[in-house]
Coordinates of C-alpha atoms in Angstrom, one line a residue:
X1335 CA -76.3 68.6 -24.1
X1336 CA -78.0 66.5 -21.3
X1337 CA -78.5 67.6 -18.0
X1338 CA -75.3 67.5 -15.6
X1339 CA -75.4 64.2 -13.2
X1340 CA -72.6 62.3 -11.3
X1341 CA -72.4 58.3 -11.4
X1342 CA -70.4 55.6 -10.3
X1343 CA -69.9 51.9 -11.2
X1344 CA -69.7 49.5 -8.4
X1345 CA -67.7 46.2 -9.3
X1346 CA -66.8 44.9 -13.4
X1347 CA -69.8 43.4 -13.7
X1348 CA -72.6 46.3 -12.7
X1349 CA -73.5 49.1 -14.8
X1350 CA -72.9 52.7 -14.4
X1351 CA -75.8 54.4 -12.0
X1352 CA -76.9 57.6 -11.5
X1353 CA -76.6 59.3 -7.3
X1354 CA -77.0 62.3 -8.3
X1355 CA -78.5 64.9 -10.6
X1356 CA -78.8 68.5 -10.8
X1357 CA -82.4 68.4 -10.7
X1358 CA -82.3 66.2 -7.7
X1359 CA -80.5 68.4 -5.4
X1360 CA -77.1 69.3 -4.1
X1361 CA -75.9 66.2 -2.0
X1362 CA -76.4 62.8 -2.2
X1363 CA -74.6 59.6 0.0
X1364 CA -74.5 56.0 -1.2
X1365 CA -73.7 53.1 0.9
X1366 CA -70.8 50.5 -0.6
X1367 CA -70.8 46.7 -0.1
X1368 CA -68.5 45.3 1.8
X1369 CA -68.1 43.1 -1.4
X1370 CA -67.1 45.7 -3.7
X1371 CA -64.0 46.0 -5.5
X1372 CA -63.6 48.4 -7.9
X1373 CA -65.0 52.0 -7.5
X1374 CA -65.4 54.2 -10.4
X1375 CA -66.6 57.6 -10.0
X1376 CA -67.6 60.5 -13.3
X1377 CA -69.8 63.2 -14.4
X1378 CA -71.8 63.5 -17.5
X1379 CA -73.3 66.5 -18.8
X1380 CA -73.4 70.6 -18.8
X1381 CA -71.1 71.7 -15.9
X1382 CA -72.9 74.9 -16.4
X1383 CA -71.3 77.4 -13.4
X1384 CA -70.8 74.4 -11.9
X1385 CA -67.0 74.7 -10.5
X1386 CA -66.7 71.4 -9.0
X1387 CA -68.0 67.8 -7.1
X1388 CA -66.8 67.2 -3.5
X1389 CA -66.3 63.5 -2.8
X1390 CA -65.9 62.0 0.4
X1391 CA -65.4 58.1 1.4
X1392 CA -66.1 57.4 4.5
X1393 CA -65.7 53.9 6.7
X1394 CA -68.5 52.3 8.3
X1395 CA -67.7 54.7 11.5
X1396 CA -68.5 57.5 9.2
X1397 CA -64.1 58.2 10.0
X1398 CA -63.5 60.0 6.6
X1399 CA -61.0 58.2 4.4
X1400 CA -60.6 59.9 1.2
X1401 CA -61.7 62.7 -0.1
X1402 CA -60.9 64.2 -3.7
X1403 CA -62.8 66.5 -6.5
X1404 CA -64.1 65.8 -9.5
X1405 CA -63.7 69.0 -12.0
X1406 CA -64.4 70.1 -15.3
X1407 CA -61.2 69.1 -16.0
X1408 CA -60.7 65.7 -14.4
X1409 CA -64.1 64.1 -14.3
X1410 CA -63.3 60.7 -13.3
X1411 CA -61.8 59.2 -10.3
X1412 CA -61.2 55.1 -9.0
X1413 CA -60.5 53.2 -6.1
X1414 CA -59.6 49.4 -6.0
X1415 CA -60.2 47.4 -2.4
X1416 CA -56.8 45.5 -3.4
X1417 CA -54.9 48.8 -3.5
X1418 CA -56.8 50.6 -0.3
X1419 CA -58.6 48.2 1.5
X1420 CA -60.2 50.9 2.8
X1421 CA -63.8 49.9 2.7
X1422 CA -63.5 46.1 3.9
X1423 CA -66.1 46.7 6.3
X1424 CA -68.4 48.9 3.7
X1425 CA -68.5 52.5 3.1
X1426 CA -70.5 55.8 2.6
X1427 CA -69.9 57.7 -0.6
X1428 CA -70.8 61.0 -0.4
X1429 CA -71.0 63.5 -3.6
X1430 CA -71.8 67.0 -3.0
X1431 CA -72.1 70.0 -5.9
X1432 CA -70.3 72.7 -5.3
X1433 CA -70.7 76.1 -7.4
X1434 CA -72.1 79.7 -8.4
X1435 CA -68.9 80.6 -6.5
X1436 CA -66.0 83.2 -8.2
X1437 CA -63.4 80.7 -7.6
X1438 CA -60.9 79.9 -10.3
X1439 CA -61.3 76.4 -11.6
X1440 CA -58.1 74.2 -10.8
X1441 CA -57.5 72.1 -14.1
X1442 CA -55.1 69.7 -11.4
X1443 CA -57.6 67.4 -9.9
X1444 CA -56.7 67.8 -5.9
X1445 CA -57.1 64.8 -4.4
X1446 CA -56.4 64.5 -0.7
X1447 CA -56.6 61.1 1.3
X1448 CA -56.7 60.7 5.0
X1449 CA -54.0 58.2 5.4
X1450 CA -50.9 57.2 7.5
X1451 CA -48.4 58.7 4.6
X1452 CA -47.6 60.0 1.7
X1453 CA -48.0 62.6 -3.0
X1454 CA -48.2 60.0 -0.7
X1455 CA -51.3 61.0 0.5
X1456 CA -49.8 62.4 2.6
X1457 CA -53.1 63.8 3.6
X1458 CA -52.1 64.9 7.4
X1459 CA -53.2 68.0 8.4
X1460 CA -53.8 68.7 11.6
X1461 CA -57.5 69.7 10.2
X1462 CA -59.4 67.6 11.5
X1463 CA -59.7 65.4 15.3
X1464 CA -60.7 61.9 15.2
X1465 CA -61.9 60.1 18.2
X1466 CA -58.3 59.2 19.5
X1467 CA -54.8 57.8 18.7
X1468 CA -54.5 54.1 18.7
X1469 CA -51.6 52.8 20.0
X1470 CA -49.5 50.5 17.3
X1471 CA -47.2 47.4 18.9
X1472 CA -44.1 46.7 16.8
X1473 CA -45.6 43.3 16.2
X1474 CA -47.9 45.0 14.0
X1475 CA -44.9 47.2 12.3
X1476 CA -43.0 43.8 11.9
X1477 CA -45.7 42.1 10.1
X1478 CA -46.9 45.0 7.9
X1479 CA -44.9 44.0 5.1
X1480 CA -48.5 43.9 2.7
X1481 CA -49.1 46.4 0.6
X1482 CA -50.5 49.8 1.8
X1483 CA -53.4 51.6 2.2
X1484 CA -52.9 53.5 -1.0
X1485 CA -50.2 52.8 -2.3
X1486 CA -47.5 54.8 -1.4
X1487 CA -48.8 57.3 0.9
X1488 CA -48.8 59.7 -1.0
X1489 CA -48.4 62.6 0.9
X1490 CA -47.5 62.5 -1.9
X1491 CA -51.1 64.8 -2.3
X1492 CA -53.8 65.9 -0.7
X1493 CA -56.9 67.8 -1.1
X1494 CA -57.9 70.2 -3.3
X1495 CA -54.2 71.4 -2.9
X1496 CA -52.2 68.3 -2.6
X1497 CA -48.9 67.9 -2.6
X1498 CA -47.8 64.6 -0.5
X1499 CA -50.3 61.5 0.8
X1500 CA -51.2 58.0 -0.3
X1501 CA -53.2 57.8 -3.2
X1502 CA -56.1 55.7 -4.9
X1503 CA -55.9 54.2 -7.9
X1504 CA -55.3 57.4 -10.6
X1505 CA -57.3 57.9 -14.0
X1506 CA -55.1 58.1 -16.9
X1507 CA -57.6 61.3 -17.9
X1508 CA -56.5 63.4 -15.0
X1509 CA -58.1 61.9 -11.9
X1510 CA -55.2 61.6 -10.0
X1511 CA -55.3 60.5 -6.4
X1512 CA -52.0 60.9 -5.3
X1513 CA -49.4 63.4 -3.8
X1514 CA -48.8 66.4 -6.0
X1515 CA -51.5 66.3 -8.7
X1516 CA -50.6 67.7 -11.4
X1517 CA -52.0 69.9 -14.3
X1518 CA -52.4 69.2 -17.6
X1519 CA -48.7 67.6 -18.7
X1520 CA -46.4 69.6 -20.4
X1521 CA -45.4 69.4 -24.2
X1522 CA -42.3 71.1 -25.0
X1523 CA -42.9 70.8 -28.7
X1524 CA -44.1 73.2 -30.4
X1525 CA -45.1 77.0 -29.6
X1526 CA -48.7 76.2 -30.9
X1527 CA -48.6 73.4 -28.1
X1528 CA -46.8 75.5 -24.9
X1529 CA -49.3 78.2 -25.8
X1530 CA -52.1 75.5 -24.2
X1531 CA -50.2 74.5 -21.4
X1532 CA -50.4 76.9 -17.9
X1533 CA -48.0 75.6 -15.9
X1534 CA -45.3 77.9 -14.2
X1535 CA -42.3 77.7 -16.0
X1536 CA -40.8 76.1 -13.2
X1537 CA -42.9 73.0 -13.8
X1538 CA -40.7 69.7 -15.4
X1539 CA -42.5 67.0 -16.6
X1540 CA -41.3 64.2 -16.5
X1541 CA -42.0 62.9 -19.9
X1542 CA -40.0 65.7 -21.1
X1543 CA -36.9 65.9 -18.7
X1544 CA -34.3 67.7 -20.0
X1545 CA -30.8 66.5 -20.7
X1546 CA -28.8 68.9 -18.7
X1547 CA -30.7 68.4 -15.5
X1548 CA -32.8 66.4 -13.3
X1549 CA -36.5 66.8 -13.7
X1550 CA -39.2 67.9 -11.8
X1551 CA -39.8 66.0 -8.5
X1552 CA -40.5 65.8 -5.4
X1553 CA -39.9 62.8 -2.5
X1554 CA -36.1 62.2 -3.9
X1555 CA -33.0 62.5 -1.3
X1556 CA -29.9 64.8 -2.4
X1557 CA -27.0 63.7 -0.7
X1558 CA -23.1 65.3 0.0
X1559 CA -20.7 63.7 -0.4
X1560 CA -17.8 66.0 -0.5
X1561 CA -17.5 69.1 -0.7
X1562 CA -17.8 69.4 -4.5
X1563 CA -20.2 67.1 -4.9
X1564 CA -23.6 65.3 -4.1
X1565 CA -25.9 62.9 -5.6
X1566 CA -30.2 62.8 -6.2
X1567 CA -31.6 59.9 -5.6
X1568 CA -34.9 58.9 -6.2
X1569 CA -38.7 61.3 -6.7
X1570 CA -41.5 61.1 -8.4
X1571 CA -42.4 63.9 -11.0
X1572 CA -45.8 64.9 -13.3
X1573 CA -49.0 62.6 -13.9
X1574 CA -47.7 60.3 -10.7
X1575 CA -44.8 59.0 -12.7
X1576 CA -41.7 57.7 -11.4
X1577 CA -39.2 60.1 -12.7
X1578 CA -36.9 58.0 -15.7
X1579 CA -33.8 59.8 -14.4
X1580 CA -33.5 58.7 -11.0
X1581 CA -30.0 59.2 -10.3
X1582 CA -27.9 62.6 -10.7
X1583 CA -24.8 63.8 -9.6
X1584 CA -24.2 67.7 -9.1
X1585 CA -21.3 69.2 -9.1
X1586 CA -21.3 72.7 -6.8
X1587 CA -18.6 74.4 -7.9
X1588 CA -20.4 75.2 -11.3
X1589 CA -23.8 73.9 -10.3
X1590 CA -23.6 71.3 -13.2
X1591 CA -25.7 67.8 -13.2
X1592 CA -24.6 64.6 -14.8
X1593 CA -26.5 62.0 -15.5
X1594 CA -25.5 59.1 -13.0
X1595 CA -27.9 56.0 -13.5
X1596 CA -24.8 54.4 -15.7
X1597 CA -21.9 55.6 -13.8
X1598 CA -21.6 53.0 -11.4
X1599 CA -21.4 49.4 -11.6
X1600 CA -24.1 47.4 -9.8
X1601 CA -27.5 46.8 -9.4
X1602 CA -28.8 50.4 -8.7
X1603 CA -32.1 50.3 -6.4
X1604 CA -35.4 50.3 -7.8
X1605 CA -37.0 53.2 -8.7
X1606 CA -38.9 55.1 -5.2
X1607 CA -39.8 57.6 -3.1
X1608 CA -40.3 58.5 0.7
X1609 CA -36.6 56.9 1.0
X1610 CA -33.7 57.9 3.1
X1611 CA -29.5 58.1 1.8
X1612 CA -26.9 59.0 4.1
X1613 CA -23.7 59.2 3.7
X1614 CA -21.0 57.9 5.9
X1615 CA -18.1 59.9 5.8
X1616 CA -15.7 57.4 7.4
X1617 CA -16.0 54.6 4.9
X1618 CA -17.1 57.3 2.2
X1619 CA -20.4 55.1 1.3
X1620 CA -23.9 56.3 0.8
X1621 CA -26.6 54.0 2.8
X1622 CA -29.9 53.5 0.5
X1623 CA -32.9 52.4 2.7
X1624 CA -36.8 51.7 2.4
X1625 CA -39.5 54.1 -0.2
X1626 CA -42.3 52.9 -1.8
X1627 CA -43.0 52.7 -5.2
X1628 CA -46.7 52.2 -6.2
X1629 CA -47.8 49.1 -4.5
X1630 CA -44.5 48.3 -3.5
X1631 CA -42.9 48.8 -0.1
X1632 CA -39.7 48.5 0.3
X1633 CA -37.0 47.0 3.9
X1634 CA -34.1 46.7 1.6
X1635 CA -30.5 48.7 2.4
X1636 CA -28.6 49.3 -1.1
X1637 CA -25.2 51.0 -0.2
X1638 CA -22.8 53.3 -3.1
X1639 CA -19.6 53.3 -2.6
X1640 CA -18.4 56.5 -3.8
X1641 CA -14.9 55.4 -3.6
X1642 CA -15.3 52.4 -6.4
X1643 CA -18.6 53.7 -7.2
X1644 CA -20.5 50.2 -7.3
X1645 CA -24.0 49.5 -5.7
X1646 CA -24.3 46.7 -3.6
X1647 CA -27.6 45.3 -2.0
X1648 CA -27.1 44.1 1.5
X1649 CA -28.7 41.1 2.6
X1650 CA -29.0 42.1 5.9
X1651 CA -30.2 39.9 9.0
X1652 CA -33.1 41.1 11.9
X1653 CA -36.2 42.7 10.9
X1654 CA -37.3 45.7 9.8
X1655 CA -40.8 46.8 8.4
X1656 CA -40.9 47.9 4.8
X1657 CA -41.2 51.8 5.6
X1658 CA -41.6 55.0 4.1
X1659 CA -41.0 59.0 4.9
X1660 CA -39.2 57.8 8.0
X1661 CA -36.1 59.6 9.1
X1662 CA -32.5 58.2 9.2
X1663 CA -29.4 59.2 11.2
X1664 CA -25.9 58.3 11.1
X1665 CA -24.4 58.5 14.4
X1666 CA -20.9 56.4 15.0
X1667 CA -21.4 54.4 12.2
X1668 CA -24.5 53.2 12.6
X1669 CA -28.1 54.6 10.8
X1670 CA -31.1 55.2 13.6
X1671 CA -34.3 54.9 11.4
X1672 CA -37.1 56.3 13.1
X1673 CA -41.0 56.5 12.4
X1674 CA -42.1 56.3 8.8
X1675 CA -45.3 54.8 7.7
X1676 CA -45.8 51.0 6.9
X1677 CA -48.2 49.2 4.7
X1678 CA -51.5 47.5 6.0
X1679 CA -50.8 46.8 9.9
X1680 CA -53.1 44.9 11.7
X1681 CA -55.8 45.2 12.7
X1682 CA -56.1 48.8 11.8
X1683 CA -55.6 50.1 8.1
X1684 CA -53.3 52.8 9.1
X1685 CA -49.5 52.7 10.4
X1686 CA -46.9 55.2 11.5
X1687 CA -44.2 53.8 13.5
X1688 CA -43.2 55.7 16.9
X1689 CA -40.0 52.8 17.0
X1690 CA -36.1 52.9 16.4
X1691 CA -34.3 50.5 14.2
X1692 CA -30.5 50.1 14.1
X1693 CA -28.8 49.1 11.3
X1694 CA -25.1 47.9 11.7
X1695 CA -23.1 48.1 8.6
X1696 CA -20.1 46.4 10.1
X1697 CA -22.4 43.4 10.9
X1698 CA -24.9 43.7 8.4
X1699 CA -27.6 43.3 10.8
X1700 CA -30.9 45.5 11.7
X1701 CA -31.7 45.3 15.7
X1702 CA -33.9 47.3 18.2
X1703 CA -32.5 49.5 20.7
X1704 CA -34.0 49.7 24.4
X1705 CA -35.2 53.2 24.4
X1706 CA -36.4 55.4 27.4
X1707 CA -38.5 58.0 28.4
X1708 CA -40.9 59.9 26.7
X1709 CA -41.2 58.8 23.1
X1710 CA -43.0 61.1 20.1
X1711 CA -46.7 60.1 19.3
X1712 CA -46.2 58.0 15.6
X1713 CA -45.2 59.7 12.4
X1714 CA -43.8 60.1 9.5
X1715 CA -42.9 62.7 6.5
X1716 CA -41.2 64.3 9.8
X1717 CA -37.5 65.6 10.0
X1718 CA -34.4 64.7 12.2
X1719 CA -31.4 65.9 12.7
X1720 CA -27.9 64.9 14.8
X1721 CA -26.2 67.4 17.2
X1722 CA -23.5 67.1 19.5
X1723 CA -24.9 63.3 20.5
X1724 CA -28.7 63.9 20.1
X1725 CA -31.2 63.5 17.7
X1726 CA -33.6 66.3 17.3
X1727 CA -37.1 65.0 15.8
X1728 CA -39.5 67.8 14.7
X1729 CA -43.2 67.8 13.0
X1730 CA -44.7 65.2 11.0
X1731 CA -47.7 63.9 10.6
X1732 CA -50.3 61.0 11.1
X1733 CA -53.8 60.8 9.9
X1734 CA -55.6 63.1 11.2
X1735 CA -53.2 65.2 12.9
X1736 CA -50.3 67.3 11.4
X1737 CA -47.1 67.8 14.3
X1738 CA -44.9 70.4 15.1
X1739 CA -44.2 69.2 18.0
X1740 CA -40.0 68.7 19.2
X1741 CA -38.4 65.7 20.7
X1742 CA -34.9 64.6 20.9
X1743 CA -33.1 61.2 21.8
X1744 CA -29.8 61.5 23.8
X1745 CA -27.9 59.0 21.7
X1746 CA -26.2 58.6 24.9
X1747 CA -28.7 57.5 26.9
X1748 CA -31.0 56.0 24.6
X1749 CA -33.3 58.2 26.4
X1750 CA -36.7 60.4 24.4
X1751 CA -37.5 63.9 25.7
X1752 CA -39.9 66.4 24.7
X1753 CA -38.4 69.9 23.9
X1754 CA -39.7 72.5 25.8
X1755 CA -39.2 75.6 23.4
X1756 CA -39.8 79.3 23.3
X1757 CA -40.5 82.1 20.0
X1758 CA -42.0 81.6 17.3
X1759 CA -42.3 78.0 16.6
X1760 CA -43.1 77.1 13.0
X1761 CA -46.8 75.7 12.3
X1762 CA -47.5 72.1 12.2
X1763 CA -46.1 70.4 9.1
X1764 CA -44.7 67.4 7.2
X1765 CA -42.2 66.7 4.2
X1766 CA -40.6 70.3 5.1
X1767 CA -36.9 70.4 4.5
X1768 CA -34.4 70.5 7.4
X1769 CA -30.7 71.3 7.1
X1770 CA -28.0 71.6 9.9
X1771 CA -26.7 75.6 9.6
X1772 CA -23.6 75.1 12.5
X1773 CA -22.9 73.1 15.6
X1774 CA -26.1 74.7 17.3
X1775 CA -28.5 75.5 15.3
X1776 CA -30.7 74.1 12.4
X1777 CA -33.2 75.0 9.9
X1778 CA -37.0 74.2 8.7
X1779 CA -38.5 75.1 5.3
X1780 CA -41.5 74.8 3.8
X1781 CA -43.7 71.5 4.3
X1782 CA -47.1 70.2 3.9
X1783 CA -49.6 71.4 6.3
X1784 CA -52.2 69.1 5.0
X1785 CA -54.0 71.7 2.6
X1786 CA -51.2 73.6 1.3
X1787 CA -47.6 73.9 0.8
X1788 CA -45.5 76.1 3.1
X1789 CA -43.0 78.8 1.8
X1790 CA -42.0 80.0 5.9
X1791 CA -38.6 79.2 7.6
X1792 CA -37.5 79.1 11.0
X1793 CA -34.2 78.3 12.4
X1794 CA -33.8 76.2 16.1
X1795 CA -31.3 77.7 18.4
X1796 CA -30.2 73.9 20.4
X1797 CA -28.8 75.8 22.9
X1798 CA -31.6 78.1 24.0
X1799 CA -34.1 76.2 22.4
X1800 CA -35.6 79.0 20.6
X1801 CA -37.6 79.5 17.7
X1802 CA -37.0 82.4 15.1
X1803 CA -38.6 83.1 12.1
X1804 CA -36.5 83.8 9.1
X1805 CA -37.5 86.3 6.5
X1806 CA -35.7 85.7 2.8
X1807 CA -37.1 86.1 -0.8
X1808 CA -35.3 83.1 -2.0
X1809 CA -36.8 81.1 0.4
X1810 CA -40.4 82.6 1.1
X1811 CA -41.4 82.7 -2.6
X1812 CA -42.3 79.8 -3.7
X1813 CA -44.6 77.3 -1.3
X1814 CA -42.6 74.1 -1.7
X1815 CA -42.7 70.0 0.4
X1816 CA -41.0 67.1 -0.7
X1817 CA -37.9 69.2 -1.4
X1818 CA -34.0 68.8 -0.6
X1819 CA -32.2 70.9 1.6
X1820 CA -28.3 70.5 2.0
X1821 CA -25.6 72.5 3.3
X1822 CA -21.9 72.5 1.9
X1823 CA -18.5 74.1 2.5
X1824 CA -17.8 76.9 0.1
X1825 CA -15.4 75.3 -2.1
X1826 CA -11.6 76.5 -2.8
X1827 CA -9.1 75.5 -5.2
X1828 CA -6.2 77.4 -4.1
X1829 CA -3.0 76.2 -2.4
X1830 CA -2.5 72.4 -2.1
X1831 CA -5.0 69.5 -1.4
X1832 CA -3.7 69.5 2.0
X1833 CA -4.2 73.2 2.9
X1834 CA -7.6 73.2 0.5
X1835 CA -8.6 70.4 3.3
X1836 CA -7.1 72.6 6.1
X1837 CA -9.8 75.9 4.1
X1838 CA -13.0 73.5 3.8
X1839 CA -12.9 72.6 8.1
X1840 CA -13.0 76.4 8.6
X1841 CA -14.9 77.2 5.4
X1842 CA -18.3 79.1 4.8
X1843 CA -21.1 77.1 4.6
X1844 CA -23.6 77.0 1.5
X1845 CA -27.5 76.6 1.7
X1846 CA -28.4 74.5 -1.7
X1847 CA -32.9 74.1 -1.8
X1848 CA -33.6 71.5 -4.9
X1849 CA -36.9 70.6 -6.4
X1850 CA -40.3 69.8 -4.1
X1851 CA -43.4 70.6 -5.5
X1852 CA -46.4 73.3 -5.0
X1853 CA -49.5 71.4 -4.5
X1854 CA -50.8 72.9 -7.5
X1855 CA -49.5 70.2 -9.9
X1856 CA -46.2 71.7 -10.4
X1857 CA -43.1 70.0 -9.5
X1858 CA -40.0 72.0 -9.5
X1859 CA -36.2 71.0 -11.0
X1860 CA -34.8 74.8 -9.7
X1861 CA -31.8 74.7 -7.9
X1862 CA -30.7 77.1 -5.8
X1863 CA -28.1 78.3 -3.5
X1864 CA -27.4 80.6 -1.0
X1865 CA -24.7 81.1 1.9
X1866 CA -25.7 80.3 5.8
X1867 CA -24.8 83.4 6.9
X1868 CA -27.2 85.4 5.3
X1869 CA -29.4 82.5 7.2
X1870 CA -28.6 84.5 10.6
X1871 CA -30.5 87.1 10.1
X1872 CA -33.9 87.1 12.6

């Protein structure tokens, strides 16, 4: 077999060249055209003990953009200039052999891209320090309506362990440069085929969904609305794809999904992730708003009414940026979208909003709050919560830097605070799941830290505003981001409908923890439930 060299092909028209060879050394950097394109990057030859290629784009600053790996078992990657426009200005490639090392070989290609979202690459970390944050005016929100960076930041995944940033253009062979990579897809059709495949049993591709339940995914929303029911929305599963069975409803008193896509009337919303839905429970309607979906970004507001069960798509008037992985609040009727990441601001190619939009239901009509004090520093893939009139906002991420930082807005007073808190706080982190345990107190789960997935949880005392950490097996086992977290009233059928209302107000809560993924190419369908008050326990 020939000798082991890495090459790339700059543009349609140019043939592939050699930057680098074994026999040439270890490293080698190659300067890209402002001009170009299309990048296509692969190996040819004996890996040998070789475990792996590191490559790193880099702007003309030398700022890293991307980076990724090229393995034995995804040895090509691309980039398009339409999809990134990440080297307008030109580029450094960089390629770097790495190996004679012990380390297992990852058959998911890891692909982590410094961007403002995420499988999106979601690449946020708090890893590395640039120069500075830039400061981003709403003008520049408002008119990012383009398409992003990469795609849908894919957060969806990162480096060598992904799990949500934007992504690069993905090889059908297993390149992938987004959130989550996966491993090599799952057959379920034969015992001569499952015997090949090494994913966790966990692991639903989405190819193969089953009929009985949702499948594997991560970036969806699951949503209450009452106490015997809520609906999954939305997520993107194995190999990047949009998952084919977008819409679920689950029933918790036996824990049993139905398919929902067909059960209500409509236009159902497009196929996304990095979207919000929240339910009002006054006019008993769930509120559909932004995602991205490949190149598409999305500003638009569908709304379900669970009552007639028909989708409707607003046409809503003001403006507000296509966004994705923001957070959205219902407080009196209204939703408070905050941060998120947009597509292609100018003049910079990055953009997470640090601004409040205001949609009015009643009116139909997006607007901008005046809004005081100290604001958080721009994100997205963050969490928010509302208690007792606030709006507690807590981690996220944008490139470079990874948050776990606290703020909260006193709804009140329109007014942004920081939160000054004590104990053990969690480490910095995005797409973690947050869930409201009682009237003071709230939960965080798992999360991207920009390498890895987290499996840690840590509950937020509002009234002390204390940290604790929060040791469970159900919880700690299994690293998870992108996932749904939900609590529900421990449901009772006994008595009448009036005294079964009368139980519910007064009723145990349940935690329910659905899908996410590992950052190893898994992506999870498990459901699983658990009550708060085992939560209590420090």
């Amino acid at each position: 077999m020939q000798d082991f060299g890495v090459y790339a092909i700059f543009g349609l028209d140019e043939p592939p060249q050699q930057i680098l060879s074994r026999r040439e050394g270890w490293q080698s950097s190659v300067e890209i055209q402002s001009g170009v394109q299309l990048m296509v990057l692969f190996t040819r030859g004996d890996w040998g003990t070789r475990d792996s290629v590191s490559v790193e784009l880099s702007d003309e600053r030398n700022t890293p953009i991307t980076m990724a790996k090229l393995t034995p078992f995804n040895k090509c990657l691309s980039w398009e200039a339409g999809e990134d426009g990440v080297w307008s200005s030109g580029a450094t490639l960089t390629v770097k052999l790495n190996g004679d090392t012990n380390d297992l070989l990852d058959p998911v290609q890891t692909f982590s891209q410094m961007e403002c979202t995420p499988e999106c690459t979601p690449t946020v970390p708090a890893l590395r320090e640039c120069a500075g944050k830039r400061k981003r005016s709403q003008g520049e929100e408002a008119e990012g309506i383009s398409e992003g960076r990469g795609k849908e930041n894919i957060c969806p995944n990162a480096s060598e362990k992904a799990t949500p940033h934007r992504r690069g253009k993905s090889n059908p062979r297993g390149g992938q440069t987004r959130l989550f990579p996966q491993k090599e897809e799952q057959t379920a059709t034969s015992a001569s085929q499952n015997h090949k495949t090494k994913s966790k049993q966990t692991k639903t591709s989405s190819q193969t969904a089953q009929l009985d339940k949702p499948s594997g995914r991560w970036g969806q929303t699951l949503c209450p609305i009452d106490p015997q029911t809520a609906i999954l929305i939305g997520g993107q599963g194995a190999r990047m794809q949009f998952c084919k069975d977008p819409i679920w409803k689950l029933c918790t008193e036996d824990l049993s999904w139905v398919p929902a896509e067909t059960l209500a009337e409509g236009p159902t919303p497009e196929a996304r992730i990095g979207h919000t839905a929240t339910y009002d429970p006054e006019s008993k309607r769930i509120f559909v708003f932004g995602g991205s979906k490949h190149k598409k970004w999305f500003n638009d507001v569908h709304i379900l009414d669970t009552q007639s069960w028909r989708w409707t798509l607003v046409e809503a008037q003001g403006k507000v940026p296509p966004l994705a992985y923001h957070s959205c609040s219902m407080f009196r009727g209204e939703l408070f979208v905050f941060g998120g990441v947009f597509p292609r601001p100018h003049p910079e190619p990055d953009g997470c909003s640090d601004s409040i939009y205001i949609f009015n239901p009643e009116m139909a009509i997006w607007y901008q709050p005046i809004v005081n004090g100290e604001k958080p520093a721009p994100r997205s893939g963050h969490s928010a919560c509302v208690m007792q009139g606030r709006i507690f906002v807590f981690g996220g991420w944008d490139t470079p830097v990874c948050f776990n930082d606290m703020f909260m807005l006193d709804l009140g007073l329109m007014e942004f605070s920081p939160v000054k808190t004590s104990g053990t706080a969690p480490s910095p982190r995005s797409w973690h799941g947050c869930a409201v345990l009682s009237e003071s107190s709230f939960l965080i789960h798992g999360g991207y830290n920009g390498n890895n997935a987290l499996s840690d949880a840590f509950i937020f005392n509002t009234d002390t505003s204390c940290w604790s950490s929060l040791t469970l097996p159900q919880l700690n086992s299994v690293p998870r981001a992108g996932h749904s977290i939900i609590t529900m009233p421990t449901t009772c059928k006994k008595g009448s409908i009036d005294e079964q209302e009368e139980l519910l107000e007064s009723a145990p809560q349940t935690l329910l923890v659905f899908g996410g993924g590992d950052n190893e190419g898994s992506f999870f369908s498990d459901l699983f439930t658990m009550p708060v008050k085992d939560l209590s326990r420090d």
